[in-house]
Short mmCIF file of C-alpha atoms and ligand atoms in Angstrom, two decimals:
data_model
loop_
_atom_site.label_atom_id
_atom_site.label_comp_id
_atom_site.label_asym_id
_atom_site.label_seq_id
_atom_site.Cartn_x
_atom_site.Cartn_y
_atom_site.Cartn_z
CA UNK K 2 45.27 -64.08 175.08
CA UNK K 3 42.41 -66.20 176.27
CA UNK K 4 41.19 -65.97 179.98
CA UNK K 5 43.34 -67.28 183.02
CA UNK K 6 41.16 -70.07 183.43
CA UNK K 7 41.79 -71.34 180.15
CA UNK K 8 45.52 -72.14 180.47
CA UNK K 9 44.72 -72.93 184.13
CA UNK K 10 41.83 -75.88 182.34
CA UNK K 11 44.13 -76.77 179.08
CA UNK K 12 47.25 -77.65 181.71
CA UNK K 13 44.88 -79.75 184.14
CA UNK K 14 43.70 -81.56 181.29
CA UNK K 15 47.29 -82.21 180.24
CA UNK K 16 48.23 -83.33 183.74
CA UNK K 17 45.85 -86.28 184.20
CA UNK K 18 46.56 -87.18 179.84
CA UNK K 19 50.33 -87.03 180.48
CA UNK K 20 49.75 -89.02 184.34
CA UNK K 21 53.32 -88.50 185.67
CA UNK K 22 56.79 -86.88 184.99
CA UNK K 23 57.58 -83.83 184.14
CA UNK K 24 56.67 -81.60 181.29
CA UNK K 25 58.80 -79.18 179.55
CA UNK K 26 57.69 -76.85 177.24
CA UNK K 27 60.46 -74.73 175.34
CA UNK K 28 58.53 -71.13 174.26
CA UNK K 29 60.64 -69.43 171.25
CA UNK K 30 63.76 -67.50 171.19
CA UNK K 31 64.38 -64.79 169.07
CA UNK K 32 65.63 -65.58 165.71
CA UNK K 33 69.35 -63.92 164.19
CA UNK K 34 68.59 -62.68 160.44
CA UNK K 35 72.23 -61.50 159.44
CA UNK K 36 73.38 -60.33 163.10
CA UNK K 37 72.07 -61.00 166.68
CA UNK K 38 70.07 -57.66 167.46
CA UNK K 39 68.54 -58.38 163.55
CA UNK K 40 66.06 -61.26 164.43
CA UNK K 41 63.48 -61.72 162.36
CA UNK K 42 60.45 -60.38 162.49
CA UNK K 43 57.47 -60.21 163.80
CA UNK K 44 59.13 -63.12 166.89
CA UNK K 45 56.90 -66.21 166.54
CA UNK K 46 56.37 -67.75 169.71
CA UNK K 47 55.92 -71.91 169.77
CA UNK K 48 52.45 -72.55 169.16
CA UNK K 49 51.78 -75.48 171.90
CA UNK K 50 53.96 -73.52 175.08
CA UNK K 51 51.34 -70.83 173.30
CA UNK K 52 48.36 -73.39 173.97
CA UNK K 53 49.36 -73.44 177.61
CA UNK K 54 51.27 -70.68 178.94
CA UNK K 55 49.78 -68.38 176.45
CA UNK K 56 52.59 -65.51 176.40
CA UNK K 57 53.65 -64.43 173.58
CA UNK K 58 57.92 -63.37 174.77
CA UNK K 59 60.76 -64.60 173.85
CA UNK K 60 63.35 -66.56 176.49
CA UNK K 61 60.49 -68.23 178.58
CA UNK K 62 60.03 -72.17 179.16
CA UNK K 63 56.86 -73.70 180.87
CA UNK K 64 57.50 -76.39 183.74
CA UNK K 65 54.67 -78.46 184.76
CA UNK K 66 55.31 -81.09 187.40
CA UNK K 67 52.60 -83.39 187.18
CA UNK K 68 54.07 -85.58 189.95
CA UNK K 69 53.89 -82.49 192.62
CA UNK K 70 51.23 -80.72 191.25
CA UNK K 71 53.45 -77.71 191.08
CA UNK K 72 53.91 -74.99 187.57
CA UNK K 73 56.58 -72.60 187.21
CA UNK K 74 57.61 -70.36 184.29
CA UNK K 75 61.43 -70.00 183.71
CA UNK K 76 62.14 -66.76 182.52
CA UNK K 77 64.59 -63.42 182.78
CA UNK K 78 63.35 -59.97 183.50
CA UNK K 79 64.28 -57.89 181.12
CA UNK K 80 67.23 -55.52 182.32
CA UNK K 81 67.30 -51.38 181.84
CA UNK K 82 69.73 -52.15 178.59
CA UNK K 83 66.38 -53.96 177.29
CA UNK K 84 64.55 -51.20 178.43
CA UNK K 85 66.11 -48.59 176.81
CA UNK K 86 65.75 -49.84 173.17
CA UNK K 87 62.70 -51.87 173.34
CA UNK K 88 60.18 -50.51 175.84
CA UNK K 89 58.99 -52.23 178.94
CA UNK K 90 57.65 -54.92 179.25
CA UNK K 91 55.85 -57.49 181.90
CA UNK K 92 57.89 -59.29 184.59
CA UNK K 93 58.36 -62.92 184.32
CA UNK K 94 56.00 -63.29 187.56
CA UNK K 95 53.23 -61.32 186.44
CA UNK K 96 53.24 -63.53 182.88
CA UNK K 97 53.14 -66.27 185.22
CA UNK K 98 49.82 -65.11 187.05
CA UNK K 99 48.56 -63.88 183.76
CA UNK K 100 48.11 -67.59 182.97
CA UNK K 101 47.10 -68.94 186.36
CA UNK K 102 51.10 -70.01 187.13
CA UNK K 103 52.02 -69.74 190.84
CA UNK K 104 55.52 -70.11 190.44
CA UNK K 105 58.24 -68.09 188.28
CA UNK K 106 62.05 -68.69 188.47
CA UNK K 107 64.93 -66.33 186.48
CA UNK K 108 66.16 -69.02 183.06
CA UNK K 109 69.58 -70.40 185.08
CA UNK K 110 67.48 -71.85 187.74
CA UNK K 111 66.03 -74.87 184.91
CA UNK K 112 69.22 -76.38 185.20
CA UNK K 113 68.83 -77.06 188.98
CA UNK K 114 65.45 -78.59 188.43
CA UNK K 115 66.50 -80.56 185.09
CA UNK K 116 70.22 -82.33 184.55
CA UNK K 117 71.14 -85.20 182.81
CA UNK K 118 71.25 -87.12 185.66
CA UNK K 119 67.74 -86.20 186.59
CA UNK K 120 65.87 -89.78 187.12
CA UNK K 121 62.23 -89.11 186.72
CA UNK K 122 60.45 -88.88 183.50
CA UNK K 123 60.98 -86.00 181.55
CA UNK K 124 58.20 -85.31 178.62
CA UNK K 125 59.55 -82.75 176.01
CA UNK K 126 58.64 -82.61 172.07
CA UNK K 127 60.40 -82.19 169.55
CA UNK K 128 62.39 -79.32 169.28
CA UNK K 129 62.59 -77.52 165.66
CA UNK K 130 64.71 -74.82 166.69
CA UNK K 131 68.65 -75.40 166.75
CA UNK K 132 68.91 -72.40 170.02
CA UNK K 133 66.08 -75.15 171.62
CA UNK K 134 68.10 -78.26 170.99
CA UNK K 135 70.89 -76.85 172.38
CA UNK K 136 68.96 -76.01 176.01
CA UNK K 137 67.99 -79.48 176.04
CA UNK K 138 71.57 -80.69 175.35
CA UNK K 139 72.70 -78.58 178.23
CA UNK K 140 70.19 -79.66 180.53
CA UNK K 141 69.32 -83.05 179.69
CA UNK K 142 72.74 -84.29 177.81
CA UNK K 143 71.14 -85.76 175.00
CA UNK K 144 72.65 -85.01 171.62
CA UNK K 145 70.02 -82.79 168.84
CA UNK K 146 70.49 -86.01 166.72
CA UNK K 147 68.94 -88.07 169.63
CA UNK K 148 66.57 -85.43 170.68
CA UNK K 149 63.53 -86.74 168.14
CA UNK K 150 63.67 -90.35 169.45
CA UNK K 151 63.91 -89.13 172.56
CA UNK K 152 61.21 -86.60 173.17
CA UNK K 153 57.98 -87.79 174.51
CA UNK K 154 55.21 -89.90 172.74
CA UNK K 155 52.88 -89.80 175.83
CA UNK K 156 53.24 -85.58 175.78
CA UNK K 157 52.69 -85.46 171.95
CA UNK K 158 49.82 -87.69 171.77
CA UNK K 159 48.06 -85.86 174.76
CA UNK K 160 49.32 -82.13 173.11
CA UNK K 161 47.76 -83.51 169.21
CA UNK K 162 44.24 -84.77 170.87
CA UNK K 163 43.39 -81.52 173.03
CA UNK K 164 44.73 -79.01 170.79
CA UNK K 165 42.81 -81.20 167.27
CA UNK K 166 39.34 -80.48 168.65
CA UNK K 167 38.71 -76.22 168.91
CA UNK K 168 36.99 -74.97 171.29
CA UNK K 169 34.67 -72.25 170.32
CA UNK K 170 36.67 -69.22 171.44
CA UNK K 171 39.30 -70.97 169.04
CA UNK K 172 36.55 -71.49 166.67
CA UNK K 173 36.00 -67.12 166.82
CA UNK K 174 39.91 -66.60 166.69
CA UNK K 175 39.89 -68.76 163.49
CA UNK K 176 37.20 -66.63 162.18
CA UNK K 177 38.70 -63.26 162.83
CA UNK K 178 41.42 -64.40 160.71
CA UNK K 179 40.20 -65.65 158.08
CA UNK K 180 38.15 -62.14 157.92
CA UNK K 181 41.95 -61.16 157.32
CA UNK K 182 42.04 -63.35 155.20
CA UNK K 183 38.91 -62.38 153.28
CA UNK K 184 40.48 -59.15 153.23
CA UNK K 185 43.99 -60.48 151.71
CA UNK K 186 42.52 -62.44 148.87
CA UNK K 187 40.00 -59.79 147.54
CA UNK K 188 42.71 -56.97 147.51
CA UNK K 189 45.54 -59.37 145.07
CA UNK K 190 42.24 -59.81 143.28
CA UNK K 191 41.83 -56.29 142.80
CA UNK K 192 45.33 -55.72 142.00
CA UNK K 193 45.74 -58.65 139.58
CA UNK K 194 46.14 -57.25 136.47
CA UNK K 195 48.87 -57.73 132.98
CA UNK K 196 52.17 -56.16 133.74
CA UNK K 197 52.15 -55.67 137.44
CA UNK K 198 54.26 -58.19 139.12
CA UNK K 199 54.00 -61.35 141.00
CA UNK K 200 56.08 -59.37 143.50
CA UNK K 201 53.91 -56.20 143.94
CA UNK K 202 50.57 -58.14 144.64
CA UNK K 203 52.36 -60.36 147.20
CA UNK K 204 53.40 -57.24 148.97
CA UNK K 205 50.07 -56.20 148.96
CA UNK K 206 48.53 -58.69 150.04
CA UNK K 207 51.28 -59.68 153.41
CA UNK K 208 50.64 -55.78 153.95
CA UNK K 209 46.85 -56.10 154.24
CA UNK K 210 48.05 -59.07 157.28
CA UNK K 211 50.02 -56.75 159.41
CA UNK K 212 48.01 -53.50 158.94
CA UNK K 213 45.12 -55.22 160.46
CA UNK K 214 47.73 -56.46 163.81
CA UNK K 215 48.03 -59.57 162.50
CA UNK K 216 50.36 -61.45 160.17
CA UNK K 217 50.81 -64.40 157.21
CA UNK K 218 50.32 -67.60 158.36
CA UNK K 219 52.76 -68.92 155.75
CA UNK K 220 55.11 -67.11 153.24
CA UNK K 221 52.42 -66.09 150.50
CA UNK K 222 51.97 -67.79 147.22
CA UNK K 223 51.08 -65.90 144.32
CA UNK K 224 52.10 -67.27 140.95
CA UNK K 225 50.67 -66.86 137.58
CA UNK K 226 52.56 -70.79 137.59
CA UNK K 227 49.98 -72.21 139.55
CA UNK K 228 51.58 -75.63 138.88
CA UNK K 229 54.42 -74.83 141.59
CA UNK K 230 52.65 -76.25 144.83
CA UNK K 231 54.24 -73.20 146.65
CA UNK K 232 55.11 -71.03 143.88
CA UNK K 233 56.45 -67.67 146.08
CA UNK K 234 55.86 -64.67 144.24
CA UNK K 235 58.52 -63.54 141.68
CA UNK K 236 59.38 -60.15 139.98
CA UNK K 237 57.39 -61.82 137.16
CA UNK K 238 55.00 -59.24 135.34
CA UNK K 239 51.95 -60.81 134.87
CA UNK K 240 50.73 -61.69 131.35
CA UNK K 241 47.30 -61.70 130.10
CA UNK K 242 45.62 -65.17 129.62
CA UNK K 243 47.34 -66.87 132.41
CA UNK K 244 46.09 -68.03 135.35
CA UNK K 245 46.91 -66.00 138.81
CA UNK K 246 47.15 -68.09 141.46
CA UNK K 247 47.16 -66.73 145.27
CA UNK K 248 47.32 -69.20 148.62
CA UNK K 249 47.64 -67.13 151.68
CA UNK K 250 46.79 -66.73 155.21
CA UNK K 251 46.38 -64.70 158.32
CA UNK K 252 47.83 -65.37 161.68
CA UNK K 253 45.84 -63.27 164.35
CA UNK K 254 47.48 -61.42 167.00
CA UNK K 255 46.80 -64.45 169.27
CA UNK K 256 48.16 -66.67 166.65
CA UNK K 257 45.27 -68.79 165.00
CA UNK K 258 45.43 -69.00 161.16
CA UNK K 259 43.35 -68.81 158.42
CA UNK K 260 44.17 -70.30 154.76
CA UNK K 261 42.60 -70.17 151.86
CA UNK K 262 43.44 -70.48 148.25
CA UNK K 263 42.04 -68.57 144.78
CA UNK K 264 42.92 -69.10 141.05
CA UNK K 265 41.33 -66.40 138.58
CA UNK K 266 42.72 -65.39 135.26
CA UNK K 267 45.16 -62.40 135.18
CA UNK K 268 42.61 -60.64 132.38
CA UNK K 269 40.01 -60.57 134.48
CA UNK K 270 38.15 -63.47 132.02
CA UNK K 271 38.52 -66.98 131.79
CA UNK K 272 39.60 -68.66 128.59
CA UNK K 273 37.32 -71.78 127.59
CA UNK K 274 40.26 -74.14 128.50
CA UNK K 275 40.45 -73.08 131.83
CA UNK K 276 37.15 -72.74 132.53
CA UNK K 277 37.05 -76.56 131.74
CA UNK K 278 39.61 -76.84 134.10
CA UNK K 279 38.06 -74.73 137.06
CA UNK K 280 34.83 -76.60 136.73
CA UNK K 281 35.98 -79.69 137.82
CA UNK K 282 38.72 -78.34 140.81
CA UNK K 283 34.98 -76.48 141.96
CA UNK K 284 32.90 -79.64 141.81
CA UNK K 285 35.75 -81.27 143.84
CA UNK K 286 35.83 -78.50 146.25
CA UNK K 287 32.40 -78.17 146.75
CA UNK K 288 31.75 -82.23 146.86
CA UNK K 289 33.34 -82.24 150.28
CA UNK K 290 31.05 -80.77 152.21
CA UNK K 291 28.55 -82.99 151.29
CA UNK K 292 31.12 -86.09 152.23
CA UNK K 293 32.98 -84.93 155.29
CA UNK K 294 31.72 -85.64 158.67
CA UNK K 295 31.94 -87.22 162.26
CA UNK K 296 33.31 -90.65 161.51
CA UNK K 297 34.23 -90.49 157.80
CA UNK K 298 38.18 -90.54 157.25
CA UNK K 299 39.29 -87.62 155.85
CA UNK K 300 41.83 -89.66 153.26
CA UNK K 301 38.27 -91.77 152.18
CA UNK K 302 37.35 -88.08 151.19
CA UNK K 303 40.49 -87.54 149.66
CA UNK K 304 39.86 -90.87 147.54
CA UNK K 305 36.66 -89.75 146.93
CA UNK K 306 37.54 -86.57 145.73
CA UNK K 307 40.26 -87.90 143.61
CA UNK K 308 37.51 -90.43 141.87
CA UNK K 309 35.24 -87.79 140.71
CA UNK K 310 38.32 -85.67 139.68
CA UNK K 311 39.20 -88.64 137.57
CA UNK K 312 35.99 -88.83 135.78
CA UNK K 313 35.58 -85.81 135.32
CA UNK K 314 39.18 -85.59 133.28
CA UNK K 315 38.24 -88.54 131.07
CA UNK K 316 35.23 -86.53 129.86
CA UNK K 317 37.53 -83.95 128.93
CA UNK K 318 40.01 -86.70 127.22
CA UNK K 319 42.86 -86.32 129.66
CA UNK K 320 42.38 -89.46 131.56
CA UNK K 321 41.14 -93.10 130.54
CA UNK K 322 39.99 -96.27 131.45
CA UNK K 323 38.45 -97.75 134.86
CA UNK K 324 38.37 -94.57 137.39
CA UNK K 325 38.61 -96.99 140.38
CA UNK K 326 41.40 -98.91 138.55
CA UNK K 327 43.03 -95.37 137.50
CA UNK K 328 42.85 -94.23 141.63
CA UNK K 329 44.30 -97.20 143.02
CA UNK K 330 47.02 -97.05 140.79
CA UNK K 331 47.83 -93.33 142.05
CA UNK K 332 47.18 -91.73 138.06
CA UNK K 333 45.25 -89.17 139.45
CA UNK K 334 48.71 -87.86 141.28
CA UNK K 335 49.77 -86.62 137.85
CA UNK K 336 46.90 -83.80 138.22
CA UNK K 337 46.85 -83.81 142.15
CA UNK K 338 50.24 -84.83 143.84
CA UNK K 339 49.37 -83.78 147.32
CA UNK K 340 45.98 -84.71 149.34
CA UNK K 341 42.59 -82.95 149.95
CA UNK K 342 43.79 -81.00 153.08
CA UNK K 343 45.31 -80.63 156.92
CA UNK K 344 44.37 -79.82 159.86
CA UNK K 345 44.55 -76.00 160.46
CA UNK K 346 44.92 -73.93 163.75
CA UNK K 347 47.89 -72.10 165.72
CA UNK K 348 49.56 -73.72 162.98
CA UNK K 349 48.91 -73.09 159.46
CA UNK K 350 49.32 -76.68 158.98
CA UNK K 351 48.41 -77.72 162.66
CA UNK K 352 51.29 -79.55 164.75
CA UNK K 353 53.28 -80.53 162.22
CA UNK K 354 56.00 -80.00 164.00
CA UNK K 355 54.74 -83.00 166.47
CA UNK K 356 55.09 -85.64 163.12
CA UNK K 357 51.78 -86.12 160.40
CA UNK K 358 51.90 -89.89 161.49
CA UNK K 359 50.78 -88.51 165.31
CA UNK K 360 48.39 -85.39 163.76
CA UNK K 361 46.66 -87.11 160.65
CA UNK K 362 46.87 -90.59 161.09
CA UNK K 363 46.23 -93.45 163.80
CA UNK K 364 46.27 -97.22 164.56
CA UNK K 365 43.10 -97.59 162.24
CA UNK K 366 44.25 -95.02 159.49
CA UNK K 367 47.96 -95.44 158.35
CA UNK K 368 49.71 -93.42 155.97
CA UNK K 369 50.73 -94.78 152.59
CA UNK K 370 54.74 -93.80 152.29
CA UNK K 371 55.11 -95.34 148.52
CA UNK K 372 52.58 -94.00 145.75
CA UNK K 373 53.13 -90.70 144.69
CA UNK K 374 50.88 -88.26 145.38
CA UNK K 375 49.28 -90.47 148.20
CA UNK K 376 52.39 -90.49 150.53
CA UNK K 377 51.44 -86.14 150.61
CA UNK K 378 48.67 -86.82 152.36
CA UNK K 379 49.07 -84.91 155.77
CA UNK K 380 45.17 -85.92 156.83
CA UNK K 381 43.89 -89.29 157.20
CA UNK K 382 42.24 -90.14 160.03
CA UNK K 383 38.74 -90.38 161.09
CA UNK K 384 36.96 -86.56 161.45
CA UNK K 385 35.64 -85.48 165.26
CA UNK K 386 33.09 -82.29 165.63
CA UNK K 387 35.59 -79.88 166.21
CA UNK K 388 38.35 -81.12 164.09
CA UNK K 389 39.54 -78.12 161.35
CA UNK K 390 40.73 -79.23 158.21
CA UNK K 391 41.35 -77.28 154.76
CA UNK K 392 39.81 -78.73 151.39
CA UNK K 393 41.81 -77.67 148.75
CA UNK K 394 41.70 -79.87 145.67
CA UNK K 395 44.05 -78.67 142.89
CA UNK K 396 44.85 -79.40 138.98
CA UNK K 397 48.14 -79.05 137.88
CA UNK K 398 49.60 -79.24 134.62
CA UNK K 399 53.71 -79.93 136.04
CA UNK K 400 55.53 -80.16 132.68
CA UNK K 401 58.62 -82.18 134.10
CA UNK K 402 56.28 -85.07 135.92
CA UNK K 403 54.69 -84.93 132.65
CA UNK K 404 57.87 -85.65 130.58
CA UNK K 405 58.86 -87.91 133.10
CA UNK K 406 55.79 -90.02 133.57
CA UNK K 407 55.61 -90.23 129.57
CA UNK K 408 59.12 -91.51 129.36
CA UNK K 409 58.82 -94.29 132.12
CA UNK K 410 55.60 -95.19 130.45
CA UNK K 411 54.08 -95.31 134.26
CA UNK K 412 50.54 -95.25 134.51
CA UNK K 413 49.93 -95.03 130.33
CA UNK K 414 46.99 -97.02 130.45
CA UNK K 415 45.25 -94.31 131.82
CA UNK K 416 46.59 -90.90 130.64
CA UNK K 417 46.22 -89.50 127.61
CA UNK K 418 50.04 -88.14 127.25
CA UNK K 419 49.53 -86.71 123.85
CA UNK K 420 46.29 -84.46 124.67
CA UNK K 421 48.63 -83.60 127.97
CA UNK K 422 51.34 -82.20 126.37
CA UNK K 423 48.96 -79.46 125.02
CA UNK K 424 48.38 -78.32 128.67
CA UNK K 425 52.11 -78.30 129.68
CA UNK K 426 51.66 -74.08 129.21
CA UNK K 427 48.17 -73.92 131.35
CA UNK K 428 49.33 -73.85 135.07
CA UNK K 429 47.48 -74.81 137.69
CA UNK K 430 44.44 -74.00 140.01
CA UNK K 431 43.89 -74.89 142.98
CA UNK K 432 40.81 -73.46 145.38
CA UNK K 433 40.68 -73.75 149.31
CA UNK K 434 38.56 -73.14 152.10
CA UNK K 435 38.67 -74.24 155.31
CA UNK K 436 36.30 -76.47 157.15
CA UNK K 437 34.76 -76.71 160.77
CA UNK K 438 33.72 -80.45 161.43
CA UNK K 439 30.32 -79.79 163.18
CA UNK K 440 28.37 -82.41 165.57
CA UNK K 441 26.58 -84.47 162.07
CA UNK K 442 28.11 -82.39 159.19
CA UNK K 443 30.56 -79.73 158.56
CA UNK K 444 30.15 -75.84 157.35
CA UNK K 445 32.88 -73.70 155.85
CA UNK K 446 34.42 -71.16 158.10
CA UNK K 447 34.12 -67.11 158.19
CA UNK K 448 30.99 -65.22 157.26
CA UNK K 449 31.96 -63.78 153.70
CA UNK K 450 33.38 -66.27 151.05
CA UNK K 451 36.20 -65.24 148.57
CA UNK K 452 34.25 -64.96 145.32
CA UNK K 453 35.09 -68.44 143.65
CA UNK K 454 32.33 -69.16 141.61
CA UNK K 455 33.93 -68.50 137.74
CA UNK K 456 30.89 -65.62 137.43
CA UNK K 457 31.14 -64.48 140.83
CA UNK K 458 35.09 -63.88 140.38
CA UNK K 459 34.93 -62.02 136.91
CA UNK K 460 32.33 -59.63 137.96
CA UNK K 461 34.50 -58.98 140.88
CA UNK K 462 37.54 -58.56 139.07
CA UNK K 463 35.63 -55.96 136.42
CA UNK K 464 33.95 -54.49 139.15
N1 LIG B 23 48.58 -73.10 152.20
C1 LIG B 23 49.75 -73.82 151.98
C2 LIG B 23 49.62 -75.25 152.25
O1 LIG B 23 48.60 -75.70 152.72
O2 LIG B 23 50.56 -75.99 152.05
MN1 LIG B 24 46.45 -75.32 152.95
#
């Protein structure tokens, strides 16, 4: 948790963005896995009531009453039942004073201060959670299908522009996970080997995340079949001269994530071929943080990331024709079918949950819903010092959008389907690091870098 007097600053700050009404935001309840006293674990609490309330339990929900000036956290005390099982824990009015809240009131007492015939302005986002949607049914009336549409545009577009721009104590949290992360990449590395399995190494590696207190900031990847954009690990044994592919993340104890992405062969060497291959996903990687900063829109990046991705594959025979021609036609979506990167913070993928059109995009920057390939980009908008974003350009080889492109004949003029269909066994690799936006440039984040340089990774792996 950060100091008092951050909550007590982030809520002010919400109070004159939001202007009137009142806010309510839902923390987490525990999740059911196969019966009620089985939730699953570790609890993950919502990231924004996080943001501004900052405790991590179960069963709470923030108030603020920007009208009256007045905060309260609704929340039960946990009884001697609780006790017995679980431990002690805080009351519900010290978690309030934790966090700089004067006021604390037991769950039941929401419903005197919220019903659905309440007339002032009520600002809530959108729920995710079913347990969630029903509270606000009970309190406010409205039905879950109604609940989108009806939560607040004002709350989420003052939530998306404080919590986009990291302070530096956010900045450090970042940083101690991606250490995590560091530490999660090298070991599947290590272990990365023919005939262990997919399996094992993801074990490993989500192991490595809770044994240093924190945990993954997304169910881990690791696939020697790269070309699956979120290929979970399989009992698989892994084969010598394919291509290992591990995306993973940490989530620190106060919930700020790291992600990062590595592709290295299973042997420990790279084949010719891939090497080829790796070259160019590098150059694209590494292009971007000569490109992004203050100003520039993170999908022109994208585009221009894409370009050079293009021409590098028609000097290796895949692609053809005009590169700018071959972009704007979305042919380069055959190799890349999602964009450069997100935003990253208490989320992995940073408020999704509050809609990419209100997180990545704006009135000048729109997202494009019809081209393949394009309408995955979850980043668009103009980059702010502050803003954190991942850059993780990726070549796939996806054998079905392969046969299926060939058959429709759709973009032909600029793919070389026959030289293609020799790759349809290679894979995929993608590499990802993720990127502080500084005041004129932008630097990657966390002190050590996962070996990714081809050289750097096979004298690691033979180390
Ligand atoms: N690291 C997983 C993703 O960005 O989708
Ligand atoms: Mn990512």
């Amino acid at each position: 948790m950060f100091s008092t007097q951050t909550y007590i600053n982030r809520r002010n700050e919400l109070k004159k963005l939001v202007g009137n009404g009142v806010i309510v935001l839902f923390g987490n309840n525990e999740s059911p896995c196969n019966y009620p006293s089985n939730a699953y674990y570790p609890f993950r609490q919502d990231s924004t009531f996080l943001y501004y309330f900052g405790q991590q339990r179960d069963g709470l929900v923030g108030v603020i009453d920007v009208d009256n000036d007045k905060e309260i956290l609704f929340g039960d005390d946990i009884d001697i039942d609780d006790i017995v099982w679980y431990g002690s824990v805080d009351s519900v009015a010290d978690m309030a004073s934790q966090v700089g809240v004067a006021n604390s009131l037991p769950l039941k007492e929401l419903s005197t201060l919220i019903t659905p015939d309440t007339t002032r302005k009520i600002h809530f986002l959108p729920p995710y959670r079913h347990d969630n949607m029903i509270q606000i049914m009970d309190l406010m009336g409205i039905h879950p299908s109604k609940q989108h549409e009806a939560s607040s545009i004002d709350l989420i577009h003052a939530v998306v522009k404080m919590r986009s721009t990291k302070s530096d104590e956010e900045i450090a949290e970042i940083e101690r996970a991606i250490e995590i992360g560091y530490k999660m990449h090298t070991t599947a590395m290590r272990l990365t080997r023919p005939g262990v399995t997919e399996k094992f190494v993801g074990g490993q590696v989500d192991g490595i995340a809770h044994s240093y207190g924190a945990q993954v900031s997304f169910a881990t990847i690791f696939s020697q079949h790269g070309e699956i954009m979120h290929g979970n690990p399989s009992m698989n044994v892994l084969e010598s001269g394919r291509l290992a592919l591990c995306d993973a993340g940490a989530e620190t104890i106060n919930h700020y994530c790291s992600d990062h992405t590595r592709t290295y062969p299973v042997n420990g060497k790279f084949t010719q071929r891939q090497l080829d291959i790796y070259r160019i996903v590098e150059e694209c990687h590494d292009y971007v943080l000569d490109v992004a900063k203050p100003g520039v829109k993170y999908r022109d990046v994208h585009f221009a990331v894409c370009r050079l991705m293009t021409e590098r594959l028609k000097e290796l025979g895949l692609m053809r024709g005009d590169v700018d021609e071959a972009v704007k036609a979305g042919a380069h979506a055959m190799f890349l079918p999602h964009g450069l990167g997100h935003m990253m913070g208490m989320d992995v993928h940073d408020m999704e949950g509050l809609d990419q059109i209100n997180v990545g995009f704006d009135n000048d920057t729109q997202p494009n819903r019809d081209q393949f390939g394009t309408n995955a980009l979850r980043m668009g908008r103009a980059l702010e010092p502050g803003f954190v974003v991942t850059d993780e350009p990726g070549i796939y080889f996806i054998p079905v959008l392969i046969d299926d492109w060939r058959k429709r004949g759709h973009c032909k003029e600029f793919i070389n389907f026959d030289l293609l269909e020799t790759y349809k066994d290679f894979g995929g690799i993608r590499v990802e690091d993720d990127l502080l936006i500084t005041n004129n440039g932008c630097r990657f984040l966390g002190k050590d870098r996962i070996p990714y340089h081809p050289k750097d990774i096979e004298d690691f792996m033979n180390s």
